[in-house]
């Protein structure tokens, strides 16, 4: 005779849930303690700290315009869901920028990383070099261990005069 009491059935359910809970991540090679940047946008600023371009939750403001032969160095600051800059502390796992999809016959766009003077703030930057008159655009990504933590919603437009 089989025991069909409710208490026995619940015990089996709890046991199965416990087994699932304790083995759920056993073969998962992803580090759950690893920090990822949860950005909702970014700002590009010139060397004077003036905001040149901004993308936040898909909305864009500003334009990037330069002359043939001119080089712009723009710092890149990623924004959280409240539109505040995401700060990276010294010793954190380093992310890097990736730039793609631009027409290098019009403008060369390169990602560069450097440390600010105090050495305690990690800053990311891009260089844009005007090659010939025209328009192009580029995709900006924040890369972390081979995958993108953030990808620009819109390609960033660049006009070279």
mmCIF file of C-alpha atoms in Angstrom:
data_model
loop_
_atom_site.group_PDB
_atom_site.id
_atom_site.type_symbol
_atom_site.label_atom_id
_atom_site.label_comp_id
_atom_site.label_asym_id
_atom_site.label_seq_id
_atom_site.Cartn_x
_atom_site.Cartn_y
_atom_site.Cartn_z
ATOM 1 C CA UNK A 1 0.000 0.000 0.000
ATOM 2 C CA UNK A 2 1.335 3.370 -1.047
ATOM 3 C CA UNK A 3 1.390 6.310 1.395
ATOM 4 C CA UNK A 4 -0.325 9.254 -0.328
ATOM 5 C CA UNK A 5 -0.399 11.552 2.658
ATOM 6 C CA UNK A 6 0.202 15.247 1.867
ATOM 7 C CA UNK A 7 3.158 15.469 4.240
ATOM 8 C CA UNK A 8 5.110 12.736 2.419
ATOM 9 C CA UNK A 9 4.534 14.397 -0.968
ATOM 10 C CA UNK A 10 5.723 17.768 0.313
ATOM 11 C CA UNK A 11 8.860 16.208 1.751
ATOM 12 C CA UNK A 12 9.756 14.799 -1.666
ATOM 13 C CA UNK A 13 9.152 18.187 -3.281
ATOM 14 C CA UNK A 14 11.404 19.920 -0.742
ATOM 15 C CA UNK A 15 14.129 17.318 -1.241
ATOM 16 C CA UNK A 16 14.023 17.778 -5.015
ATOM 17 C CA UNK A 17 14.146 21.559 -4.636
ATOM 18 C CA UNK A 18 17.111 21.293 -2.264
ATOM 19 C CA UNK A 19 18.996 19.052 -4.690
ATOM 20 C CA UNK A 20 18.275 21.480 -7.541
ATOM 21 C CA UNK A 21 19.277 24.456 -5.413
ATOM 22 C CA UNK A 22 22.576 22.987 -4.289
ATOM 23 C CA UNK A 23 23.596 21.726 -7.731
ATOM 24 C CA UNK A 24 22.167 24.518 -9.884
ATOM 25 C CA UNK A 25 25.501 26.284 -10.468
ATOM 26 C CA UNK A 26 27.798 23.305 -10.036
ATOM 27 C CA UNK A 27 28.888 23.198 -13.675
ATOM 28 C CA UNK A 28 28.471 26.911 -14.360
ATOM 29 C CA UNK A 29 31.868 28.371 -15.306
ATOM 30 C CA UNK A 30 30.649 31.972 -14.867
ATOM 31 C CA UNK A 31 32.061 33.814 -11.848
ATOM 32 C CA UNK A 32 29.045 35.184 -9.974
ATOM 33 C CA UNK A 33 31.217 37.535 -7.925
ATOM 34 C CA UNK A 34 32.566 39.186 -11.076
ATOM 35 C CA UNK A 35 31.574 42.819 -11.489
ATOM 36 C CA UNK A 36 30.012 43.968 -14.759
ATOM 37 C CA UNK A 37 29.350 47.546 -15.741
ATOM 38 C CA UNK A 38 25.605 48.170 -15.889
ATOM 39 C CA UNK A 39 25.616 51.249 -18.119
ATOM 40 C CA UNK A 40 22.584 52.953 -19.640
ATOM 41 C CA UNK A 41 24.517 55.458 -21.723
ATOM 42 C CA UNK A 42 27.720 57.412 -22.142
ATOM 43 C CA UNK A 43 29.113 60.911 -22.560
ATOM 44 C CA UNK A 44 31.992 62.026 -24.804
ATOM 45 C CA UNK A 45 33.853 65.080 -23.487
ATOM 46 C CA UNK A 46 36.605 67.127 -25.113
ATOM 47 C CA UNK A 47 39.888 68.028 -23.394
ATOM 48 C CA UNK A 48 38.219 71.033 -21.721
ATOM 49 C CA UNK A 49 35.578 68.805 -20.107
ATOM 50 C CA UNK A 50 32.832 70.052 -22.436
ATOM 51 C CA UNK A 51 30.196 67.487 -23.329
ATOM 52 C CA UNK A 52 30.335 66.941 -27.091
ATOM 53 C CA UNK A 53 28.020 63.952 -27.449
ATOM 54 C CA UNK A 54 25.718 62.010 -25.138
ATOM 55 C CA UNK A 55 23.620 58.877 -25.458
ATOM 56 C CA UNK A 56 21.315 57.921 -22.604
ATOM 57 C CA UNK A 57 18.706 55.158 -22.862
ATOM 58 C CA UNK A 58 18.803 55.530 -26.661
ATOM 59 C CA UNK A 59 18.278 59.326 -26.753
ATOM 60 C CA UNK A 60 21.164 61.310 -28.240
ATOM 61 C CA UNK A 61 22.419 64.891 -27.850
ATOM 62 C CA UNK A 62 25.235 66.670 -29.651
ATOM 63 C CA UNK A 63 27.341 66.141 -32.729
ATOM 64 C CA UNK A 64 30.969 65.428 -33.509
ATOM 65 C CA UNK A 65 32.433 67.677 -36.182
ATOM 66 C CA UNK A 66 36.083 68.169 -37.094
ATOM 67 C CA UNK A 67 38.225 69.326 -40.009
ATOM 68 C CA UNK A 68 40.392 67.276 -42.346
ATOM 69 C CA UNK A 69 43.728 66.708 -40.596
ATOM 70 C CA UNK A 70 42.326 67.565 -37.154
ATOM 71 C CA UNK A 71 42.506 65.107 -34.231
ATOM 72 C CA UNK A 72 39.961 65.129 -31.428
ATOM 73 C CA UNK A 73 40.663 63.379 -28.152
ATOM 74 C CA UNK A 74 37.430 62.645 -26.342
ATOM 75 C CA UNK A 75 37.137 61.071 -22.895
ATOM 76 C CA UNK A 76 34.408 58.453 -22.501
ATOM 77 C CA UNK A 77 32.281 58.341 -19.355
ATOM 78 C CA UNK A 78 29.625 55.651 -18.927
ATOM 79 C CA UNK A 79 26.342 56.519 -17.198
ATOM 80 C CA UNK A 80 24.225 54.538 -14.751
ATOM 81 C CA UNK A 81 20.405 54.353 -14.772
ATOM 82 C CA UNK A 82 20.209 57.714 -12.944
ATOM 83 C CA UNK A 83 22.460 59.383 -15.555
ATOM 84 C CA UNK A 84 25.418 59.599 -13.139
ATOM 85 C CA UNK A 85 28.947 58.718 -14.210
ATOM 86 C CA UNK A 86 29.993 55.194 -13.267
ATOM 87 C CA UNK A 87 33.277 55.427 -11.376
ATOM 88 C CA UNK A 88 35.895 52.674 -11.638
ATOM 89 C CA UNK A 89 38.192 52.221 -8.681
ATOM 90 C CA UNK A 90 41.871 51.353 -8.905
ATOM 91 C CA UNK A 91 42.381 47.606 -8.776
ATOM 92 C CA UNK A 92 39.009 46.783 -10.392
ATOM 93 C CA UNK A 93 39.008 44.428 -13.350
ATOM 94 C CA UNK A 94 39.775 46.625 -16.325
ATOM 95 C CA UNK A 95 37.264 47.069 -19.105
ATOM 96 C CA UNK A 96 38.268 48.331 -22.521
ATOM 97 C CA UNK A 97 36.658 50.236 -25.340
ATOM 98 C CA UNK A 98 35.939 48.816 -28.759
ATOM 99 C CA UNK A 99 35.144 50.977 -31.782
ATOM 100 C CA UNK A 100 33.753 49.572 -35.031
ATOM 101 C CA UNK A 101 31.668 50.252 -38.152
ATOM 102 C CA UNK A 102 33.307 53.568 -39.097
ATOM 103 C CA UNK A 103 34.521 54.494 -42.599
ATOM 104 C CA UNK A 104 38.257 55.048 -42.095
ATOM 105 C CA UNK A 105 38.429 56.848 -45.472
ATOM 106 C CA UNK A 106 36.538 59.715 -43.779
ATOM 107 C CA UNK A 107 37.611 59.459 -40.134
ATOM 108 C CA UNK A 108 39.838 57.150 -38.150
ATOM 109 C CA UNK A 109 38.375 56.359 -34.743
ATOM 110 C CA UNK A 110 40.659 54.669 -32.219
ATOM 111 C CA UNK A 111 40.113 53.607 -28.626
ATOM 112 C CA UNK A 112 42.804 54.501 -26.110
ATOM 113 C CA UNK A 113 43.141 53.863 -22.391
ATOM 114 C CA UNK A 114 45.253 55.915 -20.026
ATOM 115 C CA UNK A 115 45.515 56.837 -16.375
ATOM 116 C CA UNK A 116 44.754 60.319 -15.071
ATOM 117 C CA UNK A 117 47.467 62.213 -13.224
ATOM 118 C CA UNK A 118 46.594 61.057 -9.698
ATOM 119 C CA UNK A 119 46.735 57.428 -10.801
ATOM 120 C CA UNK A 120 43.570 56.556 -8.898
ATOM 121 C CA UNK A 121 41.033 57.106 -11.652
ATOM 122 C CA UNK A 122 40.911 54.937 -14.759
ATOM 123 C CA UNK A 123 39.863 56.977 -17.784
ATOM 124 C CA UNK A 124 38.930 55.774 -21.243
ATOM 125 C CA UNK A 125 39.276 57.875 -24.361
ATOM 126 C CA UNK A 126 38.902 57.799 -28.117
ATOM 127 C CA UNK A 127 40.802 59.670 -30.821
ATOM 128 C CA UNK A 128 39.035 60.789 -33.973
ATOM 129 C CA UNK A 129 41.201 61.887 -36.905
ATOM 130 C CA UNK A 130 39.620 63.700 -39.858
ATOM 131 C CA UNK A 131 40.855 62.070 -43.083
ATOM 132 C CA UNK A 132 38.591 63.466 -45.813
ATOM 133 C CA UNK A 133 35.377 65.498 -46.070
ATOM 134 C CA UNK A 134 32.209 63.512 -45.473
ATOM 135 C CA UNK A 135 30.134 61.756 -42.849
ATOM 136 C CA UNK A 136 30.549 58.456 -41.068
ATOM 137 C CA UNK A 137 29.546 56.916 -37.751
ATOM 138 C CA UNK A 138 30.863 54.369 -35.290
ATOM 139 C CA UNK A 139 29.615 51.860 -32.750
ATOM 140 C CA UNK A 140 31.054 52.145 -29.238
ATOM 141 C CA UNK A 141 31.276 49.125 -26.930
ATOM 142 C CA UNK A 142 32.527 48.627 -23.401
ATOM 143 C CA UNK A 143 34.211 45.219 -23.428
ATOM 144 C CA UNK A 144 34.794 42.982 -20.411
ATOM 145 C CA UNK A 145 36.623 39.653 -20.744
ATOM 146 C CA UNK A 146 35.653 39.146 -24.393
ATOM 147 C CA UNK A 147 32.021 40.276 -24.283
ATOM 148 C CA UNK A 148 30.259 43.642 -24.401
ATOM 149 C CA UNK A 149 28.926 44.990 -21.095
ATOM 150 C CA UNK A 150 27.526 47.926 -23.072
ATOM 151 C CA UNK A 151 26.922 48.637 -26.774
ATOM 152 C CA UNK A 152 25.825 52.042 -28.029
ATOM 153 C CA UNK A 153 22.177 51.991 -29.103
ATOM 154 C CA UNK A 154 22.939 54.349 -31.974
ATOM 155 C CA UNK A 155 26.075 54.680 -34.027
ATOM 156 C CA UNK A 156 27.849 57.930 -33.123
ATOM 157 C CA UNK A 157 27.771 60.330 -36.119
ATOM 158 C CA UNK A 158 30.963 62.083 -37.218
ATOM 159 C CA UNK A 159 31.191 64.868 -39.807
ATOM 160 C CA UNK A 160 34.518 65.884 -41.324
ATOM 161 C CA UNK A 161 34.676 69.273 -43.090
#
